[in-house]
């Protein structure tokens, strides 16, 4: 059974940093593109970033470029999202997803809330 | 303002059929596969349709997808109260080099 479990969220002040982790199991992690999708409170889904199998391709939504970094550790079956210079508008539930063609999110984690506030 | 345009809400009676549209451009829907997701209240989204019209295992054939040009449609037949949820379309935008989602459509089963 495919499982994706996010961790690392919480409350952080504007301008601060946070690293999200996603532990994967039930599939050969190194074979798949992986990504992050977020959802602000009461709002719709927003694609944040994705990474290919060998980490050589990384793409980001414009609003996080230069502030967020996606990475992976295949030995640990884990995906990461390093977030810095956080803003109030980054407040959202962040989902980890296993990707297919055209960034199809075949499997989703349960989500992890990040709150940026004083 | 989402890149993909969906109606904010649709409604229909139990047992009836409903369709949800998703409108885009040549750089997104027109040149890439479309996927559809169901998000029940308080839960993570779930994949309903991928590659325009393919259902993952476990998704009933009441759910269907189609694409024509720069638009896509999700169809749901035999509506059940358990289908009440938010539905999202998504694809890759080759011009933006970003993934894009529709704004979401809230389905109410009256």
Short mmCIF file of C-alpha atoms in Angstrom, two decimals, chain B:
data_model
loop_
_atom_site.label_atom_id
_atom_site.label_comp_id
_atom_site.label_asym_id
_atom_site.label_seq_id
_atom_site.Cartn_x
_atom_site.Cartn_y
_atom_site.Cartn_z
CA UNK B 1 -7.55 33.90 -10.47
CA UNK B 2 -6.85 30.30 -11.53
CA UNK B 3 -5.28 29.45 -14.88
CA UNK B 4 -7.93 26.76 -15.42
CA UNK B 5 -11.56 27.90 -15.17
CA UNK B 6 -14.20 25.81 -13.40
CA UNK B 7 -17.73 26.74 -12.32
CA UNK B 8 -17.76 27.54 -8.58
CA UNK B 9 -20.68 25.22 -7.91
CA UNK B 10 -23.00 22.66 -9.47
CA UNK B 11 -25.94 20.78 -8.03
CA UNK B 12 -28.23 17.92 -8.93
CA UNK B 13 -30.58 15.44 -7.31
CA UNK B 14 -29.59 11.95 -6.16
CA UNK B 15 -29.50 9.51 -9.04
CA UNK B 16 -29.06 12.25 -11.62
CA UNK B 17 -26.03 13.14 -13.75
CA UNK B 18 -23.81 16.20 -13.51
CA UNK B 19 -20.92 17.53 -15.55
CA UNK B 20 -18.14 19.85 -14.43
CA UNK B 21 -16.22 21.83 -17.02
CA UNK B 22 -12.60 22.92 -16.98
CA UNK B 23 -11.46 25.51 -19.49
CA UNK B 24 -7.87 26.28 -20.35
CA UNK B 25 -5.60 27.24 -23.21
CA UNK B 26 -3.41 25.65 -25.84
CA UNK B 27 -0.41 25.72 -23.50
CA UNK B 28 -2.08 23.71 -20.77
CA UNK B 29 -5.15 21.58 -21.51
CA UNK B 30 -4.57 21.86 -25.25
CA UNK B 31 -1.19 20.12 -25.06
CA UNK B 32 -1.12 18.08 -21.86
CA UNK B 33 -3.10 15.41 -20.04
CA UNK B 34 -5.83 16.50 -17.63
CA UNK B 35 -6.47 14.94 -14.22
CA UNK B 36 -9.42 15.32 -11.86
CA UNK B 37 -9.53 15.14 -8.06
CA UNK B 38 -12.23 14.77 -5.44
CA UNK B 39 -11.76 16.40 -2.06
CA UNK B 40 -14.25 15.41 0.61
CA UNK B 41 -14.60 17.86 3.53
CA UNK B 42 -11.58 17.80 5.82
CA UNK B 43 -9.65 15.22 3.81
CA UNK B 44 -6.81 15.09 1.31
CA UNK B 45 -7.68 15.14 -2.39
CA UNK B 46 -8.08 11.83 -4.20
CA UNK B 47 -7.35 11.10 -7.86
CA UNK B 48 -10.50 10.36 -9.87
CA UNK B 49 -9.36 10.63 -13.50
CA UNK B 50 -5.91 10.78 -15.09
CA UNK B 51 -4.66 11.15 -18.66
CA UNK B 52 -7.98 12.80 -19.62
CA UNK B 53 -10.21 9.74 -19.28
CA UNK B 54 -8.50 6.96 -17.29
CA UNK B 55 -9.83 5.80 -13.94
CA UNK B 56 -7.47 4.50 -11.24
CA UNK B 57 -8.36 1.13 -9.82
CA UNK B 58 -11.16 1.42 -7.28
CA UNK B 59 -12.82 4.43 -8.90
CA UNK B 60 -16.32 3.45 -10.04
CA UNK B 61 -17.33 3.88 -13.67
CA UNK B 62 -19.90 6.46 -12.55
CA UNK B 63 -17.00 8.87 -12.92
CA UNK B 64 -15.77 9.71 -16.42
CA UNK B 65 -13.50 12.24 -18.06
CA UNK B 66 -13.17 13.71 -21.52
CA UNK B 67 -11.15 16.36 -23.29
CA UNK B 68 -11.73 18.36 -26.42
CA UNK B 69 -9.35 21.05 -27.57
CA UNK B 70 -8.68 23.36 -24.64
CA UNK B 71 -11.50 22.12 -22.41
CA UNK B 72 -12.08 19.08 -20.27
CA UNK B 73 -15.15 17.68 -18.58
CA UNK B 74 -15.78 15.47 -15.57
CA UNK B 75 -19.03 13.52 -15.61
CA UNK B 76 -20.66 11.87 -12.63
CA UNK B 77 -23.73 9.66 -13.06
CA UNK B 78 -25.99 8.06 -10.49
CA UNK B 79 -25.27 10.85 -7.99
CA UNK B 80 -25.04 9.88 -4.33
CA UNK B 81 -25.00 12.08 -1.25
CA UNK B 82 -21.48 10.79 -0.62
CA UNK B 83 -20.37 12.51 -3.84
CA UNK B 84 -20.79 15.92 -2.20
CA UNK B 85 -17.28 17.33 -2.36
CA UNK B 86 -15.01 19.80 -4.09
CA UNK B 87 -13.71 18.75 -7.50
CA UNK B 88 -10.55 20.05 -9.13
CA UNK B 89 -9.03 19.72 -12.59
CA UNK B 90 -5.29 20.00 -13.14
CA UNK B 91 -2.60 19.78 -15.78
CA UNK B 92 0.86 21.05 -16.71
CA UNK B 93 1.22 24.45 -18.36
CA UNK B 94 4.05 24.30 -20.90
CA UNK B 95 4.34 28.09 -21.21
CA UNK B 96 4.39 28.83 -17.49
CA UNK B 97 6.45 25.70 -16.72
CA UNK B 98 4.16 25.23 -13.74
CA UNK B 99 1.50 22.80 -12.68
CA UNK B 100 -1.93 24.43 -12.70
CA UNK B 101 -5.20 23.62 -10.95
CA UNK B 102 -8.70 24.85 -11.56
CA UNK B 103 -10.34 26.93 -8.84
CA UNK B 104 -12.50 24.00 -7.78
CA UNK B 105 -16.20 23.19 -8.09
CA UNK B 106 -18.40 22.44 -5.12
CA UNK B 107 -20.90 19.69 -5.88
CA UNK B 108 -24.13 19.66 -3.93
CA UNK B 109 -26.41 16.64 -4.15
CA UNK B 110 -29.82 18.01 -3.29
#
